[in-house]
mmCIF file of C-alpha atoms in Angstrom:
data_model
loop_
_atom_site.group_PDB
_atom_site.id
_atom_site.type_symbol
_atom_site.label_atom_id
_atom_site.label_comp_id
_atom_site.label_asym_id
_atom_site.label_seq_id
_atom_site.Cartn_x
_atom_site.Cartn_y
_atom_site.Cartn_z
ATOM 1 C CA UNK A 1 12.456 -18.803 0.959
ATOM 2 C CA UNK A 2 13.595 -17.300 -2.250
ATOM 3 C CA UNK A 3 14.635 -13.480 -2.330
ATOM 4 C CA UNK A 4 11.548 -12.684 -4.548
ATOM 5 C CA UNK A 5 9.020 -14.319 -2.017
ATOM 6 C CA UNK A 6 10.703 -12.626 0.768
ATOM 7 C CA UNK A 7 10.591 -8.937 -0.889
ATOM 8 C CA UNK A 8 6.499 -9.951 -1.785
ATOM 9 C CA UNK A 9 5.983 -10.983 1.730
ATOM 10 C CA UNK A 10 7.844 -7.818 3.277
ATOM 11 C CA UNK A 11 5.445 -5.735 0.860
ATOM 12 C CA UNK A 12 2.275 -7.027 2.117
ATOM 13 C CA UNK A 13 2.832 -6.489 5.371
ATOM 14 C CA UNK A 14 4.668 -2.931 4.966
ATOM 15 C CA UNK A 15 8.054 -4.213 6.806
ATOM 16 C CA UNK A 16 11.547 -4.734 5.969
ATOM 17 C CA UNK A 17 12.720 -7.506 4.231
ATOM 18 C CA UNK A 18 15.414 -7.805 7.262
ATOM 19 C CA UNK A 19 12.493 -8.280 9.628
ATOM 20 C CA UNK A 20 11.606 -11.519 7.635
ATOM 21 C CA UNK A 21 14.890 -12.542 7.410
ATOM 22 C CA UNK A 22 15.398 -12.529 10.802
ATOM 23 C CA UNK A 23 12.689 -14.827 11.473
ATOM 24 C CA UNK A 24 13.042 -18.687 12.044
ATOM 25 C CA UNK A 25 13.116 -20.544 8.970
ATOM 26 C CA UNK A 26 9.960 -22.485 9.884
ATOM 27 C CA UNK A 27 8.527 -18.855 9.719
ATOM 28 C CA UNK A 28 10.063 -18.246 6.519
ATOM 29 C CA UNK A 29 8.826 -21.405 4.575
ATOM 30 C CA UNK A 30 5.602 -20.834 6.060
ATOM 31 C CA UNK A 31 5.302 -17.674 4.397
ATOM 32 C CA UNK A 32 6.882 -18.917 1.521
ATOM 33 C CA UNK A 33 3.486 -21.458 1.269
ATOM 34 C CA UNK A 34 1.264 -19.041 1.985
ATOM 35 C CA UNK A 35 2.921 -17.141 -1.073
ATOM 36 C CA UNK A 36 3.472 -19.945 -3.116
ATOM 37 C CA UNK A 37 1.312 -19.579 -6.449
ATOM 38 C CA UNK A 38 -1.030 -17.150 -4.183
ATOM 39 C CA UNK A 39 -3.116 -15.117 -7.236
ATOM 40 C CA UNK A 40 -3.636 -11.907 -4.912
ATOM 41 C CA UNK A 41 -5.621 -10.101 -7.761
ATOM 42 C CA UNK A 42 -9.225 -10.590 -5.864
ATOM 43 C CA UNK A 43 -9.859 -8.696 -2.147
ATOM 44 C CA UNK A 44 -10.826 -11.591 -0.569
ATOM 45 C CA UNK A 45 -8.153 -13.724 -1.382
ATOM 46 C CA UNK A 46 -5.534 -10.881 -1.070
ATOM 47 C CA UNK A 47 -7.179 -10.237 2.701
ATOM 48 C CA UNK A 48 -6.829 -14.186 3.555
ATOM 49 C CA UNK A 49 -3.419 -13.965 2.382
ATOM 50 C CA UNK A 50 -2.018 -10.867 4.542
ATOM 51 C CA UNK A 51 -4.287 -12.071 7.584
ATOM 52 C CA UNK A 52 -2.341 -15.816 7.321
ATOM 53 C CA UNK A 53 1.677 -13.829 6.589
ATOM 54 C CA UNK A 54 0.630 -11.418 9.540
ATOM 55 C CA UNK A 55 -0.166 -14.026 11.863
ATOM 56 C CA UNK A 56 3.304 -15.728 11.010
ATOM 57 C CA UNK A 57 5.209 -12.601 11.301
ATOM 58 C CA UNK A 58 4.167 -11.657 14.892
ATOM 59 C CA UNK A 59 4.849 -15.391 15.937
ATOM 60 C CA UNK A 60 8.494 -14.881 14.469
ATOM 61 C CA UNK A 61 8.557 -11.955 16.136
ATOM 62 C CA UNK A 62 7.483 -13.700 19.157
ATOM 63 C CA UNK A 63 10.193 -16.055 18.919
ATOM 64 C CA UNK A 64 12.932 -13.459 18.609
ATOM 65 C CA UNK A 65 11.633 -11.932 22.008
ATOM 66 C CA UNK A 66 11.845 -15.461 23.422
ATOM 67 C CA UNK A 67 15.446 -15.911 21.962
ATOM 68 C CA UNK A 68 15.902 -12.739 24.089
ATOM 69 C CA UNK A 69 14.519 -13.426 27.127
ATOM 70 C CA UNK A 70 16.462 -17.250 26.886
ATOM 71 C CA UNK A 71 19.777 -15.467 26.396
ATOM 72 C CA UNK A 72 18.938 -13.004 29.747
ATOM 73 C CA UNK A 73 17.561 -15.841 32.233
ATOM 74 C CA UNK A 74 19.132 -18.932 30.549
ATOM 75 C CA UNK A 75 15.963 -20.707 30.283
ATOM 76 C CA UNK A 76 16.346 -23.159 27.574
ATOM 77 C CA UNK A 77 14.516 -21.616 24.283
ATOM 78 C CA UNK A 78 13.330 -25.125 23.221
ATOM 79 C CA UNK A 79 11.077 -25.008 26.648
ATOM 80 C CA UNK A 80 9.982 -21.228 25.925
ATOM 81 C CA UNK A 81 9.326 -22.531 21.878
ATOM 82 C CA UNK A 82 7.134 -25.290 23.769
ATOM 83 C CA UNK A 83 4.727 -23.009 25.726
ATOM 84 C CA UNK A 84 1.162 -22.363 24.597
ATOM 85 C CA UNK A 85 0.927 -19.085 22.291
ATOM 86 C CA UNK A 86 -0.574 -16.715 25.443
ATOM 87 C CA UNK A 87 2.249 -17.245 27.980
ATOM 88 C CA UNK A 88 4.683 -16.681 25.044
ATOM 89 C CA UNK A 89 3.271 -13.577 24.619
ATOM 90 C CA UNK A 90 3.086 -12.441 27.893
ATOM 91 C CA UNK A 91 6.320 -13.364 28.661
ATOM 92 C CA UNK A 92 7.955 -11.432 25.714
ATOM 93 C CA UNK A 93 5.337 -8.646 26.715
ATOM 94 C CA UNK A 94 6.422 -8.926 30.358
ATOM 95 C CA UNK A 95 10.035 -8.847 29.085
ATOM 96 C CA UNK A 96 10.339 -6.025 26.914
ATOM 97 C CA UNK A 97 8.448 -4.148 30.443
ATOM 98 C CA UNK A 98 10.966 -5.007 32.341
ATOM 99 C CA UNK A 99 13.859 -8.123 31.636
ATOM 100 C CA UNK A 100 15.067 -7.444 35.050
ATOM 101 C CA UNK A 101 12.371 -10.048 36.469
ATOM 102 C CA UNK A 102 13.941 -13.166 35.481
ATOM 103 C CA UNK A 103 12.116 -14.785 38.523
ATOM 104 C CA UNK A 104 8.937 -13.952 36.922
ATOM 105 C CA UNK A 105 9.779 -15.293 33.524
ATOM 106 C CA UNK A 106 10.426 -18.168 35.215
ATOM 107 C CA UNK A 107 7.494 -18.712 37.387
ATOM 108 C CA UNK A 108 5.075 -17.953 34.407
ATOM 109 C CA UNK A 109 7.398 -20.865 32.567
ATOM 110 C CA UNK A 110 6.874 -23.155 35.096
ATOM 111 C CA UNK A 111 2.946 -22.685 35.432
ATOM 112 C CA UNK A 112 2.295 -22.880 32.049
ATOM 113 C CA UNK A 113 4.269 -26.085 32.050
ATOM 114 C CA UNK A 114 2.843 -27.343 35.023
ATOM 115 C CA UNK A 115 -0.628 -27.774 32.477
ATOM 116 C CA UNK A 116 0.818 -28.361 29.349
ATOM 117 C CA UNK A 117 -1.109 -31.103 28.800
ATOM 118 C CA UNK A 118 -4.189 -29.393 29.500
ATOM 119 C CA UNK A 119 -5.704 -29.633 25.355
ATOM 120 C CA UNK A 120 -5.038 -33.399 25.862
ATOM 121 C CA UNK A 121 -7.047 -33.599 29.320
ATOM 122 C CA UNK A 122 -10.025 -31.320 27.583
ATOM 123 C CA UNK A 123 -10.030 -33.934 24.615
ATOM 124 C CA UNK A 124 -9.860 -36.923 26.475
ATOM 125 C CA UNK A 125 -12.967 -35.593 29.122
ATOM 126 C CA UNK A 126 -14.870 -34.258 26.050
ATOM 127 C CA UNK A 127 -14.495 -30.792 28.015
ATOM 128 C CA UNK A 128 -13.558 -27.574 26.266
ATOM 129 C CA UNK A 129 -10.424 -26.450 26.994
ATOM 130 C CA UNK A 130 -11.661 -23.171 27.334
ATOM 131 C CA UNK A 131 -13.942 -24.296 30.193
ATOM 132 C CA UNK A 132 -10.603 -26.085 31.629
ATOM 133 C CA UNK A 133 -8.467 -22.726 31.415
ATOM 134 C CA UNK A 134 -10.491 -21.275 33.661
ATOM 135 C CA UNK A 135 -10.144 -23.292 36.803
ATOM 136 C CA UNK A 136 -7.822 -22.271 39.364
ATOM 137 C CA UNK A 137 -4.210 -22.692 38.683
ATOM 138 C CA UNK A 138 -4.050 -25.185 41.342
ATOM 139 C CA UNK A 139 -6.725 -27.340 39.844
ATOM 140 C CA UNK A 140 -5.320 -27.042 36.363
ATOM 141 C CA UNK A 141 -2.177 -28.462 38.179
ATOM 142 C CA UNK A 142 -4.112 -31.380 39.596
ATOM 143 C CA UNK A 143 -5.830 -32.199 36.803
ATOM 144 C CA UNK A 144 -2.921 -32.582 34.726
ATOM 145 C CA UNK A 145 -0.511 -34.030 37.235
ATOM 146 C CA UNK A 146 -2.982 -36.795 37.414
ATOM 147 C CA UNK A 147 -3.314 -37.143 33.875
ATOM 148 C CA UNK A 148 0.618 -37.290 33.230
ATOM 149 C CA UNK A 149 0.914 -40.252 36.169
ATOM 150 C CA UNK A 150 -2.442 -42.237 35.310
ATOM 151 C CA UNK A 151 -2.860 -42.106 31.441
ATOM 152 C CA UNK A 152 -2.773 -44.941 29.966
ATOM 153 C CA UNK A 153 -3.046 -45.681 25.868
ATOM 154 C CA UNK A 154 -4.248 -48.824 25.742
ATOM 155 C CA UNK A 155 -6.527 -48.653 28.728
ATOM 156 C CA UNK A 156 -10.260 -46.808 27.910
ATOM 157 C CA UNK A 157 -9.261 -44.857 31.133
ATOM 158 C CA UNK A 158 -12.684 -44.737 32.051
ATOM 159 C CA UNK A 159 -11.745 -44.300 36.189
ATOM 160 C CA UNK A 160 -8.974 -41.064 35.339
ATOM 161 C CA UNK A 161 -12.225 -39.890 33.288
ATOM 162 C CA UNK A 162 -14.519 -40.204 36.333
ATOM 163 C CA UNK A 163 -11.604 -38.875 38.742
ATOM 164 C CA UNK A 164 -10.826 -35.687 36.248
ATOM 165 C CA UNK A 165 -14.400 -34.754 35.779
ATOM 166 C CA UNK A 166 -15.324 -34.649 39.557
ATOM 167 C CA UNK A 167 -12.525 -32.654 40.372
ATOM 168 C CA UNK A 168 -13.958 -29.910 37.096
ATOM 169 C CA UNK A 169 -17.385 -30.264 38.882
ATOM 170 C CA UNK A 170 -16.206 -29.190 42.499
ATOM 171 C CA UNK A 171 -15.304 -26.392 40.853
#
């Protein structure tokens, strides 16, 4: 990201230029495209525009709490980087509350893991994964366990279907 689209970025979100900086350089070029050629001379377009840099810069600034909280409890970052958007969150929240808790940090890493696959499931049931995050941990842990062991690309995996959708409805 060139110095020019960094300053314009840091001005239309009212931060320092050294908070950008900071960020990863995914972050960084993704701002840069937001940026790049962006005519900011209408409302609408100049909302659009701070709405899309704003949601990058709090999920940089995400990432620096989970470079953190990798550093304190020697969880690998690359696992934290791989965790849904909510459980980062929470864990950086939970963090900045208190970094004493590294067993915490570390149970919330291992449940969200535990249904990673959980938008895969929801697509391959036809179920909304919002309906899905709602089951009980424990279920969510079924569900996907059973996906991860039974999936099968070139099979129409009509049975794992069957099996994952009566286990939704005994819910």
């Amino acid at each position: 990201m060139d110095n020019n689209l960094l300053k314009k970025a840091a001005d239309i979100l009212g931060v320092s230029e050294d908070s950008i900086t900071a960020m990863d350089n995914d972050i960084r070029e993704g701002m840069a495209e937001v940026l790049a050629g962006a005519d900011i001379s209408d409302d609408k377009t100049g909302e659009e525009i701070y709405e899309k840099l704003d949601s990058l810069w709090q999920k940089g600034s995400v990432y620096i709490g989970l470079e953190e909280v990798a550093k304190t409890t020697g969880i690998p970052y690359n696992t934290l980087r791989s965790l849904d958007t909510d459980t980062q969150q929470n864990i950086v929240y939970e963090y900045m509350m208190d970094s004493s808790q590294v067993e915490r940090f570390y149970n919330l890493t291992n449940d969200a893991l535990a249904v990673i696959e959980l938008d895969k499931v929801a697509e391959l049931v036809s179920v909304p994964v919002s309906r899905l995050k709602k089951l009980p941990q424990e279920t969510k842990e079924r569900i996907c366990g059973m996906y991860a062991m039974e999936y099968d690309e070139d099979d129409t995996n009509a049975g794992l279907i069957d099996s994952i959708r009566e286990m939704i409805a005994d819910e």
